[in-house]
Tab-separated table of C-alpha atoms in Angstrom:
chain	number	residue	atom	x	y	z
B	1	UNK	CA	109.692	58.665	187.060
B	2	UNK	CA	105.734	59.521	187.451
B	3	UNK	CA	104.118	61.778	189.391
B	4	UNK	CA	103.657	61.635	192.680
B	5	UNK	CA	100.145	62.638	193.514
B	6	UNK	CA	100.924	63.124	197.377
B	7	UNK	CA	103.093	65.704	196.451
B	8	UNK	CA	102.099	69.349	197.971
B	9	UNK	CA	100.373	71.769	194.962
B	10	UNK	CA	100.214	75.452	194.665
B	11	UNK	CA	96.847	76.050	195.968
B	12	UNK	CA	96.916	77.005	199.582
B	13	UNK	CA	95.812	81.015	199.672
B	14	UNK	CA	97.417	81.618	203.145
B	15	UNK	CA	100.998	80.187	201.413
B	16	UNK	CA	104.198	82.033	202.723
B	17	UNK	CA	107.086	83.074	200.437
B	18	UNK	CA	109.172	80.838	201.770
B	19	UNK	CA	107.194	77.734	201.619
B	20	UNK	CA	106.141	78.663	198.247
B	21	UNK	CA	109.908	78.543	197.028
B	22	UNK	CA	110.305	75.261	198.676
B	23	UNK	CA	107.504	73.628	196.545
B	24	UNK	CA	109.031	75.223	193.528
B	25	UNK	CA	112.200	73.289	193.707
B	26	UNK	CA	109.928	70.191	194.399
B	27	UNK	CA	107.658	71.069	191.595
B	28	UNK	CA	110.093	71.353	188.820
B	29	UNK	CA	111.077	67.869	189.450
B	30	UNK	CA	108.150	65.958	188.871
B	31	UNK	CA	108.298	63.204	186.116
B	32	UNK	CA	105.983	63.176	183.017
B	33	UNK	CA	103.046	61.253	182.233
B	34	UNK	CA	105.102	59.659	179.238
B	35	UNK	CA	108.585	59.042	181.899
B	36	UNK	CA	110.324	61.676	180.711
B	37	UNK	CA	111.909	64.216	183.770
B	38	UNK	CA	111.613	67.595	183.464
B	39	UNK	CA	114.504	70.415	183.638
B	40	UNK	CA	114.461	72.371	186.866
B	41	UNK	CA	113.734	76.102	187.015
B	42	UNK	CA	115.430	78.572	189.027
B	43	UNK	CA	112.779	81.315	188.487
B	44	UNK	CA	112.021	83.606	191.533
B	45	UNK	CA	108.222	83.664	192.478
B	46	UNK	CA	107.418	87.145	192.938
B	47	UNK	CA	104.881	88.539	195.329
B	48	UNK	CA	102.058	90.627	193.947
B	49	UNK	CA	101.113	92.939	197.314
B	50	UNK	CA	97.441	94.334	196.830
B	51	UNK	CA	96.300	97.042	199.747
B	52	UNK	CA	92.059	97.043	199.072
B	53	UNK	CA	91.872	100.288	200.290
B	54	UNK	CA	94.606	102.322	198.111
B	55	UNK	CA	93.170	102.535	194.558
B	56	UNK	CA	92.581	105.245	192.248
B	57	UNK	CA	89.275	106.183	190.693
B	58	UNK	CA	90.270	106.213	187.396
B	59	UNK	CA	93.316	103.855	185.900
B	60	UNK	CA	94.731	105.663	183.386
B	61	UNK	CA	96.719	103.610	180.744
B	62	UNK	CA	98.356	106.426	178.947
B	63	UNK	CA	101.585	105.902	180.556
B	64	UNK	CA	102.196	102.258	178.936
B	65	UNK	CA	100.602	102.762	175.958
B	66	UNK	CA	101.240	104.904	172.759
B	67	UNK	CA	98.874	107.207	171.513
B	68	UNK	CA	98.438	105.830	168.210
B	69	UNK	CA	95.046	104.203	168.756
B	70	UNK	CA	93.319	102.089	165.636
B	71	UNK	CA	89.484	102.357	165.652
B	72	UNK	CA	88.332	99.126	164.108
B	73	UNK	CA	84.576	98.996	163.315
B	74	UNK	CA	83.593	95.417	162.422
B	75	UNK	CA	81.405	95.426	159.213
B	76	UNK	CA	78.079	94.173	159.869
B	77	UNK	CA	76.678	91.836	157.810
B	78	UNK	CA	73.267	89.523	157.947
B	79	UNK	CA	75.844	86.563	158.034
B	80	UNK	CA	78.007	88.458	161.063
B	81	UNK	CA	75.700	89.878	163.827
B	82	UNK	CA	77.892	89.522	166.797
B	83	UNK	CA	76.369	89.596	170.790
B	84	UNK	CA	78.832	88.762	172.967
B	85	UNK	CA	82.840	88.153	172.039
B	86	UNK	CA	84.418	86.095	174.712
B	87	UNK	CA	87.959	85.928	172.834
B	88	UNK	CA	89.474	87.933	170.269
B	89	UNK	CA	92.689	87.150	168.529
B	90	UNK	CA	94.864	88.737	165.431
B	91	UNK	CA	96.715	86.609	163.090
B	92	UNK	CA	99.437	87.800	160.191
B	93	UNK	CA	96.400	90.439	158.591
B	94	UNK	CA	93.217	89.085	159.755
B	95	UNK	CA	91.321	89.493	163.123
B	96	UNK	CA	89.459	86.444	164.680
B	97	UNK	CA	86.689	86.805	166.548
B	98	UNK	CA	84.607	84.398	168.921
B	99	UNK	CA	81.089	85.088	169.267
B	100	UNK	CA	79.397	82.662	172.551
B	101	UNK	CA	75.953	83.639	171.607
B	102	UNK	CA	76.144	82.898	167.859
B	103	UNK	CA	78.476	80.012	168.064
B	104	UNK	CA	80.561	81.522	165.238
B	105	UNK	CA	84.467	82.202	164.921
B	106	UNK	CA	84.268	85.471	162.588
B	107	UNK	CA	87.262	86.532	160.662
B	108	UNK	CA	87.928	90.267	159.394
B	109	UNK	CA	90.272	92.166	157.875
B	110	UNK	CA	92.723	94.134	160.351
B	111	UNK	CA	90.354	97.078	158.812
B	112	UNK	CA	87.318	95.710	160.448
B	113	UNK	CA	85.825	93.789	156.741
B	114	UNK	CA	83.670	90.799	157.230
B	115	UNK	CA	85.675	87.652	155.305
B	116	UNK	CA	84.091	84.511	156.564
B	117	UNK	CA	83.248	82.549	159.187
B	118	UNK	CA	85.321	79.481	160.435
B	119	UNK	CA	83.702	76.217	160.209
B	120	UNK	CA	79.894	75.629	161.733
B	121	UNK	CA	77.754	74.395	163.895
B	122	UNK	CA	76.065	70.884	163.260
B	123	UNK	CA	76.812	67.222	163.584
B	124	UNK	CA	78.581	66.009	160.350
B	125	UNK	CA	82.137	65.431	159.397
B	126	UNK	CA	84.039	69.344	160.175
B	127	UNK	CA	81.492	70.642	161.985
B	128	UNK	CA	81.150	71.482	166.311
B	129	UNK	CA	78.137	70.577	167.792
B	130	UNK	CA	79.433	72.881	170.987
B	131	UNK	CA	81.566	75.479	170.441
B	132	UNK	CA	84.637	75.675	172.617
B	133	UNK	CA	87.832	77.477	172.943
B	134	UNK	CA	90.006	78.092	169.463
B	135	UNK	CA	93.626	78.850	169.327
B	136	UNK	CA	96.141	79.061	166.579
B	137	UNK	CA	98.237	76.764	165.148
B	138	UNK	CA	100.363	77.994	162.325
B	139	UNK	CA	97.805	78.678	159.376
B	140	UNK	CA	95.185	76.741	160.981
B	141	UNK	CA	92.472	77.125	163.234
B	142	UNK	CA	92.148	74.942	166.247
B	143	UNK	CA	88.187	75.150	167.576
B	144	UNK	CA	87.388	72.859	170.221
B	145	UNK	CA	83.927	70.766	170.154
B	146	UNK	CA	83.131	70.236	173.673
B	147	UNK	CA	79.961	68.294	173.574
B	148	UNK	CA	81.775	66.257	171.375
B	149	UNK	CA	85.306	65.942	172.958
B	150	UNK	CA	87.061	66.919	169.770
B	151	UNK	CA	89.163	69.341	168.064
B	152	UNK	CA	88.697	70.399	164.287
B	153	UNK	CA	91.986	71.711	162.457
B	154	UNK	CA	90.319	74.408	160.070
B	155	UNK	CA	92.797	75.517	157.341
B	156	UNK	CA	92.507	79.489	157.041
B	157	UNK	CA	92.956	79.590	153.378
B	158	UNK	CA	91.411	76.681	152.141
B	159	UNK	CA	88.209	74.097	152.704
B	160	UNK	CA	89.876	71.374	154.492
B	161	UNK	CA	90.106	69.818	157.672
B	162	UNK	CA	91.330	67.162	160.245
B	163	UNK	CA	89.817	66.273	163.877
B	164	UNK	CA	91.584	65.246	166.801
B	165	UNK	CA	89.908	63.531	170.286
B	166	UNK	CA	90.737	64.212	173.854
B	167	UNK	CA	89.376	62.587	176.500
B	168	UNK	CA	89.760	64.876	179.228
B	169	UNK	CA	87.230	67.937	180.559
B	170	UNK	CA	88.686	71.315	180.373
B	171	UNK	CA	87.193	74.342	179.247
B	172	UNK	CA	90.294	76.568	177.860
B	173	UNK	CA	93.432	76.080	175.509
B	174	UNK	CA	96.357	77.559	174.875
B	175	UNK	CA	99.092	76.491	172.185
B	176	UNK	CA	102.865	76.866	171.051
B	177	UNK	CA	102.892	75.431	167.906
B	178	UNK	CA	101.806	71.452	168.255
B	179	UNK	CA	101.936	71.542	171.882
B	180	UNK	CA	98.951	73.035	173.363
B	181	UNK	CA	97.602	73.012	177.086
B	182	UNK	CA	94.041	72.142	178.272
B	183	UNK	CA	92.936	73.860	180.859
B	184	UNK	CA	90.473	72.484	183.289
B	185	UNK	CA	88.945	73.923	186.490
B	186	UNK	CA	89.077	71.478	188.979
B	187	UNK	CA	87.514	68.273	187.312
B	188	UNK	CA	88.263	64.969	188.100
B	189	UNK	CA	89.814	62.899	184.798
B	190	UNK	CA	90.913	59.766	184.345
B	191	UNK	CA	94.525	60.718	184.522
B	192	UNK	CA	93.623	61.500	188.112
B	193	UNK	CA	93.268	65.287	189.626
B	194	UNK	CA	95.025	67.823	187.623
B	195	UNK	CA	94.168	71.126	186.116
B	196	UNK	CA	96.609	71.290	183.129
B	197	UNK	CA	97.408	68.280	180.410
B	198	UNK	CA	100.166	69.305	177.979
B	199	UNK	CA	99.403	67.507	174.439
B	200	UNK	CA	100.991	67.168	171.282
B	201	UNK	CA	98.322	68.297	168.824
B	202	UNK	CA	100.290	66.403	165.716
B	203	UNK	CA	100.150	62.935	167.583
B	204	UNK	CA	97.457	63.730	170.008
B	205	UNK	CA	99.346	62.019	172.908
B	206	UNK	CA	99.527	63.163	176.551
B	207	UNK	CA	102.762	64.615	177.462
B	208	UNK	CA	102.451	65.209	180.668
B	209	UNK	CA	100.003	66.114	183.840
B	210	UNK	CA	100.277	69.635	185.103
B	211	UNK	CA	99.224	71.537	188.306
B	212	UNK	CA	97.639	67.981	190.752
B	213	UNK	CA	94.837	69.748	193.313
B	214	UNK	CA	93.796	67.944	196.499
B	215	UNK	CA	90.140	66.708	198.238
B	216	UNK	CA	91.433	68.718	201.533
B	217	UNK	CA	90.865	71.737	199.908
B	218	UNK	CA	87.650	73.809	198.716
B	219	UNK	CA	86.047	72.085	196.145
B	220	UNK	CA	85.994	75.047	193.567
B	221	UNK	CA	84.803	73.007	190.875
B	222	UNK	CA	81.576	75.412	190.099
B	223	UNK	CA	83.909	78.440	190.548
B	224	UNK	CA	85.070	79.432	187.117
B	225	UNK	CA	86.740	82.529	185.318
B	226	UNK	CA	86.159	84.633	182.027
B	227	UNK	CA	89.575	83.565	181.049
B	228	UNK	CA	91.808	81.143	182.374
B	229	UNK	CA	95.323	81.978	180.205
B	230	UNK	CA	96.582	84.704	178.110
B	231	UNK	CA	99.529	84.260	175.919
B	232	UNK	CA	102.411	86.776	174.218
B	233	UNK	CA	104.963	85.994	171.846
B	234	UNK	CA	106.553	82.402	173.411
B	235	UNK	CA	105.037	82.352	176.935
B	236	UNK	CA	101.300	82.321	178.589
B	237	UNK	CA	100.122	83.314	182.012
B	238	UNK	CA	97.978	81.377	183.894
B	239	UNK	CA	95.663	81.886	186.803
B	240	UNK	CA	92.816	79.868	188.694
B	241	UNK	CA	89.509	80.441	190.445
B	242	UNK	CA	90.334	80.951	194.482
B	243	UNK	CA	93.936	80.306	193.842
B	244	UNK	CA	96.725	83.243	194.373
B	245	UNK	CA	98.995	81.354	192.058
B	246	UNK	CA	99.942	82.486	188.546
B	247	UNK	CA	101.892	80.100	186.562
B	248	UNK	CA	103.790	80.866	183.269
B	249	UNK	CA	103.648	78.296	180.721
B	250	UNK	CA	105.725	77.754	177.743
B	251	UNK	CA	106.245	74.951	175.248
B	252	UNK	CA	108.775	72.791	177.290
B	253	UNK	CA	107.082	73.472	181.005
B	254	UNK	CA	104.485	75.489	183.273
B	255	UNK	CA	105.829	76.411	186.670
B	256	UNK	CA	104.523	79.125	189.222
B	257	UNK	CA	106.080	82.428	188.784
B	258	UNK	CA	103.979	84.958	190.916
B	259	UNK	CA	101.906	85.021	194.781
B	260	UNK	CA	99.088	87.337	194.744
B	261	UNK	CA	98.957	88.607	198.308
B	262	UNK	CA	95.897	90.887	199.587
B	263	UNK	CA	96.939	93.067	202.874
B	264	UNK	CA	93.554	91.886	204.673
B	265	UNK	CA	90.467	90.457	203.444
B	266	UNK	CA	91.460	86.955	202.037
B	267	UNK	CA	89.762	84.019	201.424
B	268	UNK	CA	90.928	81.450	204.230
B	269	UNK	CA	92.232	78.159	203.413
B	270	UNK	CA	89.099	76.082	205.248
B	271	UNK	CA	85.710	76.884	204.529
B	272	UNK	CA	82.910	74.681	205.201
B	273	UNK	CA	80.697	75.361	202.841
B	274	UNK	CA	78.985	73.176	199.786
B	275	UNK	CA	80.875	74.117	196.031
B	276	UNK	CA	76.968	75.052	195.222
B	277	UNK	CA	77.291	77.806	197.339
B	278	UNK	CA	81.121	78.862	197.651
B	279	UNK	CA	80.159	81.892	194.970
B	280	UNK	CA	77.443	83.280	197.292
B	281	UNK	CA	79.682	82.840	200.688
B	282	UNK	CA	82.466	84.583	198.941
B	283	UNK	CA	80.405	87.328	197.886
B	284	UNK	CA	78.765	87.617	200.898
B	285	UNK	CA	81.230	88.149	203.216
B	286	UNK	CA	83.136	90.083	201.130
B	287	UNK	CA	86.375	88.273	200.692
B	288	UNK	CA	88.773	88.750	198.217
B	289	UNK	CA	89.684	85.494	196.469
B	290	UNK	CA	92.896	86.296	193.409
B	291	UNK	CA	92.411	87.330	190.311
B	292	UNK	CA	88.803	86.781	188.313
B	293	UNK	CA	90.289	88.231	184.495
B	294	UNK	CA	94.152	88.582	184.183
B	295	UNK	CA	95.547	89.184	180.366
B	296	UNK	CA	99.205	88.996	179.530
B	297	UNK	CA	101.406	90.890	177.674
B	298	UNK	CA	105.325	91.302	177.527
B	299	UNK	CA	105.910	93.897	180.241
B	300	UNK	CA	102.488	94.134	181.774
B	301	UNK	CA	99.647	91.766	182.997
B	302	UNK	CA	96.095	93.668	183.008
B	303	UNK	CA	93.109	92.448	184.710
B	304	UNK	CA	90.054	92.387	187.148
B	305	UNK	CA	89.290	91.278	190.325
B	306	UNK	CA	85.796	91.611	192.819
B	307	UNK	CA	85.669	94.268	195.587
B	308	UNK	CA	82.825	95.935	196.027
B	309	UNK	CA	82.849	96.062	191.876
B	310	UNK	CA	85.199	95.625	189.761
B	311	UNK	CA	88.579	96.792	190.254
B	312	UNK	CA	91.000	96.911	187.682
B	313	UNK	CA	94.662	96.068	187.838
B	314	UNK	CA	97.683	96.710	185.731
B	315	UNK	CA	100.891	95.162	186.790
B	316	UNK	CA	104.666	95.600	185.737
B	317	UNK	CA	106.780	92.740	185.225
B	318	UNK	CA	109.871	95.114	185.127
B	319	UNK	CA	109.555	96.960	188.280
B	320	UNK	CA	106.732	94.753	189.961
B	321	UNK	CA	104.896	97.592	190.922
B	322	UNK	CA	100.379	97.351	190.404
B	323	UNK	CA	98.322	100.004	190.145
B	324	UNK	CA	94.391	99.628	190.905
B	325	UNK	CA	91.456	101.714	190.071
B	326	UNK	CA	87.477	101.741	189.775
B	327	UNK	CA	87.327	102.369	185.832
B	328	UNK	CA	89.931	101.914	183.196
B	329	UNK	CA	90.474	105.154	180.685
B	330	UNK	CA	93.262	106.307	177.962
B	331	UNK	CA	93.517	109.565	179.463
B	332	UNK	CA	95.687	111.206	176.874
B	333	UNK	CA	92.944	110.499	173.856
B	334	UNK	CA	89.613	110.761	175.989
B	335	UNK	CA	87.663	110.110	178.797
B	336	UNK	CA	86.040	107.171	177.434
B	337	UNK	CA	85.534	104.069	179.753
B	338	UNK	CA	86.392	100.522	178.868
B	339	UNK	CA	85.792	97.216	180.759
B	340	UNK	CA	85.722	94.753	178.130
B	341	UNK	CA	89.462	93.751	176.887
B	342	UNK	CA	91.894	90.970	175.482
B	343	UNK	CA	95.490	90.805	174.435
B	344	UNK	CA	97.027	89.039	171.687
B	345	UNK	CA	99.681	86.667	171.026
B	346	UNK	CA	101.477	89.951	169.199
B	347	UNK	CA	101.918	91.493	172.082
B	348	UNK	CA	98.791	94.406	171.460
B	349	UNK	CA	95.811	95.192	173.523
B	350	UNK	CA	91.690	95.233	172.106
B	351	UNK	CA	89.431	96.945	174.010
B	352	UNK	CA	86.244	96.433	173.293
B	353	UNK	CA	82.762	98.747	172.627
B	354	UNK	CA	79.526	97.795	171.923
B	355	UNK	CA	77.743	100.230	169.332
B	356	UNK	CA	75.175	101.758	171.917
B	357	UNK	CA	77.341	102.302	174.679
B	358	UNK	CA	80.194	103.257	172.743
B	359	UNK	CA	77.762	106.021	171.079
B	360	UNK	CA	76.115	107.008	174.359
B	361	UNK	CA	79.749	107.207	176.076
B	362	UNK	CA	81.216	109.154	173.349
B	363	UNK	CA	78.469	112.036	174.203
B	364	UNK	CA	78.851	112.041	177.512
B	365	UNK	CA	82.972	112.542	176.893
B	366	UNK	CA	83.202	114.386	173.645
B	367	UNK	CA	83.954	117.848	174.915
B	368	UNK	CA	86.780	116.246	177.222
B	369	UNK	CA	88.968	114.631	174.582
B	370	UNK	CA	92.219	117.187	174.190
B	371	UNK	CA	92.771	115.258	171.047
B	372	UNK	CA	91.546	116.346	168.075
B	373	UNK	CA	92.987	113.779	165.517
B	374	UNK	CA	91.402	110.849	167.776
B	375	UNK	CA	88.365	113.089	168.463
B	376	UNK	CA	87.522	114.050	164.600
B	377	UNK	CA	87.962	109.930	164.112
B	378	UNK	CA	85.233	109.292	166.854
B	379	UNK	CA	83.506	111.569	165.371
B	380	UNK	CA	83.076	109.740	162.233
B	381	UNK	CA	82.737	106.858	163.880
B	382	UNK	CA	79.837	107.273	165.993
B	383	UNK	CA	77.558	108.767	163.062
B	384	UNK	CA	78.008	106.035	160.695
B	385	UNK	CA	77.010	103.500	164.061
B	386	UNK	CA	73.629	102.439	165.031
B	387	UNK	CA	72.474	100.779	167.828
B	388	UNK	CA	72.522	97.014	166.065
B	389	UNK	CA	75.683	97.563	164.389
B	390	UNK	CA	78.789	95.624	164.986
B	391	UNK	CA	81.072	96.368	168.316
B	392	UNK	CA	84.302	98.526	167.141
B	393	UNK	CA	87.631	97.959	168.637
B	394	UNK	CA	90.144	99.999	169.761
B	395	UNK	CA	93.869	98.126	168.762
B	396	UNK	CA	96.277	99.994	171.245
B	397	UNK	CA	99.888	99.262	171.334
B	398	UNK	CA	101.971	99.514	174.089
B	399	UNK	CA	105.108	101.880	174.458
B	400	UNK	CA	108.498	100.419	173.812
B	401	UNK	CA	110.471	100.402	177.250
């Protein structure tokens, strides 16, 4: 059976409950690209209720996460100057690191020691012209080319390689062993429109087109996010520019498991306005439009979205209950604040601090931190930084519930 692209998609922000379980049912039955039919899913979509005015000023994480805080500073090295990480991920011993500004996927020791580098940047056989997204595939490294529309299968332990072509746009991927997702934002392919293509890395065929979007809509094409997925352990969470949807995908299927819902203040369905300038009318008139930064792990889903600033989220699976503030803190170690963050397929949490701020903020907070083992660490720390030295990284772990 193949998919029927009149069928109705997740992607209306005024959607009701009800409707929204109705296109569930409908959803889980689409056929693949490749003719196979896909197993249904019973899974309740939850509604995420968000009140814009009740938030706190500070979101303290203490209460989901154990005190046992590693301080990671990266080594710094003439060969590893990082500027700006835009994904960080931990494999088996080693920490990966994804510097935009460099073009450069760094790998240290889980003790912060420089290694190597993964791959480079140039235009012969193994090497990215643009680089993309990476994920993880067993031992290997999977960096995406996108100038190029290519993948290159880096080995971590040895020199070799193996390339794989795509011929679809999308800016993000996430994997589960060969079968990975690309994630696009609202381009047209030739596949027709969808933002998701499941594909076996080993054979590099299509498996099947995920998450169809419609003309009638707002064309949120220039609209795009920090992060698009997150994964732990088996499953990934997914969310969209100007969409209130967030799907959960997993090696066999993706289907919509959550409604973000805003008590006043949301986007509505019909705008007429150009995509050129949908970022300035939202802005403008101040609506709020889903989730801009989510991250997953096991129990919790942490995260950002605009109003009036940032405001941080942290949400319970278990209970279903979110809690909102201006700035994020670990109140039982200090009153330092974090805004920069990722989770990691093992189910921990990096936050993230650039040398300067980290040694300015550390000043500021010093006399406020109750703990003296994590305060005589800092202190340490901070005097061996300078103001060019690597970012340091704060691995937290949350509590066992």
């Amino acid at each position: 059976m193949g998919l029927n692209k009149e069928q109705p998609h997740f992607l209306n922000l005024n959607i009701t409950m009800k409707y929204l379980l109705l296109l569930l049912i409908v959803y889980t039955f689409y056929g693949c690209y490749t003719g196979t039919q896909k197993v249904a899913h019973t899974n309740e979509i939850r509604e995420i209720l968000i009140d814009p005015d009740k938030f706190e000023t500070f979101l303290d994480l203490s209460e989901i996460l154990d005190d046992s805080v590693e301080v990671i500073p990266l080594e710094m090295k003439d060969e590893c100057l990082i500027s700006q990480i835009v994904r960080i991920e931990f494999y088996k011993d080693k920490i990966l690191v994804s510097d935009k500004a460099n073009a450069k996927i760094f790998v240290f020791t889980s003790e912060g020691k420089y290694l190597k580098s993964i791959g480079k940047q140039g235009q012969g056989p193994g090497e990215y012209s643009f680089l993309g997204d990476f994920t993880l595939k067993g031992d290997s490294v999977v960096v995406q080319d996108r100038s190029r529309n290519k993948y290159i299968v880096y080995d971590l332990y040895s020199n070799a390689f193996r390339e794989i072509s795509y011929d679809m746009l999308h800016l993000e991927v996430v994997s589960f062993d060969e079968i990975a997702y690309f994630i696009s934002n609202y381009s047209h392919s030739k596949y027709g429109d969808y933002n998701l293509f499941r594909f076996n890395l080993n054979t590099s065929e299509v498996l099947s087109l995920e998450v169809p979007f419609g003309e009638d809509g707002i064309d949120k094409s220039s609209y795009g996010l920090k992060r698009y997925a997150s994964k732990s352990d088996s499953t990934a969470m997914l969310i969209y520019p100007l969409n209130d949807t967030v799907y959960t995908l997993n090696k066999e299927t993706v289907f919509p498991s959550y409604v973000i819902h805003y008590t006043s203040r949301n986007l509505p369905s019909e705008v007429n306005v150009s995509k050129e300038n949908i970022y300035r009318y939202v802005h403008e008139n101040k609506y709020l439009k889903g989730w801009e930064f989510m991250q997953n792990s096991q129990n919790y889903m942490l995260g950002y979205y605009i109003d009036n600033g940032f405001k941080y989220f942290v949400y319970n699976k278990q209970n279903s209950n979110i809690r909102v503030g201006q700035w994020l803190k670990i109140g039982s170690l200090s009153e330092l604040i974090f805004s920069d963050f990722y989770t990691t397929t093992d189910n921990q949490l990096y936050f993230i601090q650039y040398a300067a701020v980290l040694s300015s903020n550390w000043k500021l907070t010093r006399a406020k931190s109750t703990n003296e083992h994590f305060k005589n660490k800092m202190d340490a720390i901070v005097a061996s930084l300078n103001e060019d030295a690597n970012p340091v990284l704060f691995k937290c772990h949350f509590k066992n519930k």
